[in-house]
Amino acid sequence: MSHSILSALSEDLLVRVYGFLDPPCRKTWRLVSREFHRVDSLSRTSIRILRVEFLPALLFKHPNLSSLDLSVCPKLDDDVVLRIALDGAVSTSRLKSLNLSRATAVRARGLETLARLCRALERVDVSHCWAFGDREAAALSVAAGLRELKMDKCLSLSDVGLARIVVGCSKLNKISLKWCMEISDLGIDLLCKKCKDLKSLDVSYLKITNESVRSIALLPKLEVLEMVSCPLIDDAGLQYLENGSPSLKEIDVTRCDRVSSSSLISIVKGHPDLQHLKASHCISEISLSFLHNIKALKHLKTLWIDGARVSDSSLLTLSASCRALTELGVSRCVGVTDIGMMGLARNCSNLKALNLACCGFVTDAAISAVAQSCLNLESLQLESCHLITEKGLQSLGCYSKRLQELDLTDCDGVNDRGLEYISKCSNLLRLKLGLCANISDKGIFHIGSKCSKLLELDLYRCAGFGDDGLAAISRGCKSLNRLILSYWGELTDTGAEKIRQLEQLTHLELRGIKNITGTGLAAIARGCKKLAYLDLKQCENIDDSGFWALAYFSRNLRQINLCNCSVSDTALCMLMSNLSRVQDVDLVHLNRVTVEGFEFALRACCNRLKKLKLLAPLRFLLSSELLEVLHARGCRIRWD
Amino acid sequence: MEDEEEGEPNLHVFKASSSGKDNNNNNNGGQASVQGVKAQAWDPRTMLCNLSFMEQKIHELQGLVHLILGRNGQLQDEQQQLITADLTSIIIQLISTAGSLLPSVNMLSTTAPGSALFPFPREANNLASQTLNNGGASQELEDDAEEGENLPPGSYEIKQLEKEEILAPHTNFCTICGKGFKRDANLRMHMRGHGDQYKTPAALAKPPTKETLPGSDAPMLIKRYSCPFPGCKRNKDHKRFQPLKTILCVKNHYKRTHCDKSFTCSRCHTKKFSVIADLKTHEKHCGQNKWLCSCGTTFSRKDKLFGHIALFQGHTPAIPLEDTKPSAAASSQRGSSGCGNSNNNAAMVSFSLGSAANANQETSQPCVMDGKTSFEESFSPLSFDICNFGGFPRSIFDDSFQMLISSACGCSPINGGVGSVSDTSL
């Protein structure tokens, strides 16, 4: 009967219906019928591949893909890519976006093949590929139509490689070179000369000097400039921007130690349309002239002045003129008190994000004022605001219905009553309660019963509650995917049974929990199938049965920390050989594992490891072939 | 000592050998310029040059007359002579310039008594131009010149050595034993061995040259040199002759341009030189030109390469070959090891099939299955990760653990995969 109804729907209709579905629903949609499956295959535009074995088949099944994510596909290497290229049946000509983040085993040969194969390629992400060097850059430069390129932490990339990309892909309008430590002024200068269409540029953490800023200022279309922590750039360099880059909208000079407010003033003078000014931890004081110039920015939406000395009067002047402000960062600002915050709340009612971390003088009065007037508040950081008590949280619960993120780490004033108030913020997605010593099962129970949308919960070193609280969380917050329970002494195997019910959990930190045994870990492994990150450091009482279960069930595990665990040779070998997606492993201080055990275990997983932490003596005890193979596959070993 | 080519070359020895040609050198410059004008059919450049020269002269003359007018019109004899000389030179210049246009006038220009007035009275010109400060025309003239010092033709003396003299290894010879030396100072040192008369301070002192002789009070003409190679730009018969400044320049120029490059760099074995000093300079820096452009140009400095790339469209830095070598060697090694252990390869292929291609896929999608087998096969010879290393095939190793786990856990196989991928390995 149902079959006939479904068959009455035309394919066009099915495609339209499919268009309204969100990703989890699409997953179930696929299972309805062959026809539905076909619609899904044809309509799907983006895919994230977990296992490389299925890559050709999946590419074949989904001919209309425009975005391909291979960042969590650890076994991907040059040969796979070449195989796909030789296959020919796979159509990749529509692919526009390619994510190769952490795909360290893909080198120049594979990249060139990919770049030739995907002719329409516009966006590529090769961030965190530490082996991505000049030859890889040269290979990638074949993709002439590239618009966006992310190369964060490509540690081997030098100016020569950048020059290849710049000459090959002159249409680039967004490039990120964060942490590419080899890049110098010459590379940046060439980039600015050749890619005149550049709109967004990230040069954070580079050792570039004022010369680079002079080149950057010549970019006619630049809108976003991020230069976090560039230690060699000073005021003289930033002065170039006053009359350069006319369309600049956003600038981030956070932690540029040599930059002072005078150069910021010159930037502000030259760009009255600036929308986002991020200058955390670089200016020491908000001077009158700075305030005077900031006032002229009528479109200012974001202002970060963390770490500066801000007086109440300057905060009042600021808020009186920049009424469009939606995001304000004043963490670690000396001099922020209730008077300033109340004035701010009065003037800037559009505020969405407020960072007040370590502003020790802020009290409930300020929080109440903010909650009452800024009804759109979505994110509030109150880390280490010790004067905040349940009263402030009460007004948050009453008024801030849109609050999504609340950081109460290390707030002594938070108690069960406070948590009860917070639980009224039903849209809460992320809640951080680390180091809050005054909460018990009762408070956690309120959170668990009301905040059903919660995605992330941080209970780091919270001492006062037990398994019952966890039971409430596991009953109420079904969509929780990130749970931090490190150093919480009371967790036992019973609690682990509760964690098991959180099926969406992907990130779990159980560091330093002594009471959990193999049974508990086995329960977690059975229940949380999506687990990708697991921290078991110093969980000394987990025996092999737990690890065996982990090896058998947690097939999606990507990162695991086993330091100081009592795992045996065989269990470790099983873990490493069976967890086929594991990329990042910490194996320090494993007392029961012999050198042979390490050798076997690492041999079993050497084709997919990207990051590995081992004790330094093992460097000389492990076979050199193994280390060579690990290196050749793009694995980085940190010797502890 | 012998190797150093720098320092003041010994002039007077050459002078002695080339003195035979001195007689025709005096008027050479002037004649050369007239011949130059005559030889070419109609060169607008030369024409412009000549015209502006005349313009300048007329201006100067005008200035002189003005000056005389300022002194109540008293015309002294020498001033009159100066004006007459200038006027004559202008007329001759005009005729010779016009002569280049009209073939019929050519005869006239060659017969014109120019030799008396050439070379031009340069000192007077300079004086006039300084007093009147009308540097515009002369500035133009100098900008028009291509390169070098741009001495007006005829203001210097031209010498030309023969090929044999230039290439002679030694230019100073001992009159007693016949031994040759590059420098006269070395010869004088050598002469001390032939007797006490050569040890006196007078004999050891540097012999005075013509310039330093107190008797010659007449201003010396500047000496310039011509290359004996016909058709060379440094040859005095070339229409845009560029003289060489010193004998050393002549020697280096002749060797560099008209001789075989017989010295090869011992490091790169590609660069060749005809002057030893050039070779030595190159060898000092050979191998340091590590900055290479895709067009083949090398640079010793990175910023120079980047400047070059910024200037030329489509040029990119070339990645040095050193980087490719290790990986290429590794891959060939991998390939050979893969071929050598064909047994293990077979085992490995079977492993890959066992673990990767699961039952679901085989039953539901036969076409994909086909793709998959070929996919795994192609995986084998080059991908060394699955390939065995260190003696034990990974396939067996892996499979054994799979079995171990299944027996140890005693659980039924479950579907552990998430997303689009299902992955039961057993």
XYZ file of C-alpha atoms in Angstrom, chain A residues 17-32 36 40 44:
19
model
C 10.967 17.298 -0.875
C 14.519 16.101 -0.477
C 15.709 19.680 -0.742
C 13.919 20.581 2.486
C 15.488 17.848 4.557
C 18.395 18.288 6.920
C 21.358 15.876 6.818
C 20.210 13.374 9.482
C 16.824 13.069 7.793
C 18.487 12.527 4.435
C 20.229 9.546 5.945
C 16.930 7.873 6.759
C 15.412 9.042 3.481
C 17.973 6.935 1.640
C 16.659 3.814 3.295
C 13.034 4.200 2.236
C 14.468 7.440 -2.776
C 19.588 10.991 -2.767
C 23.751 15.031 -3.079
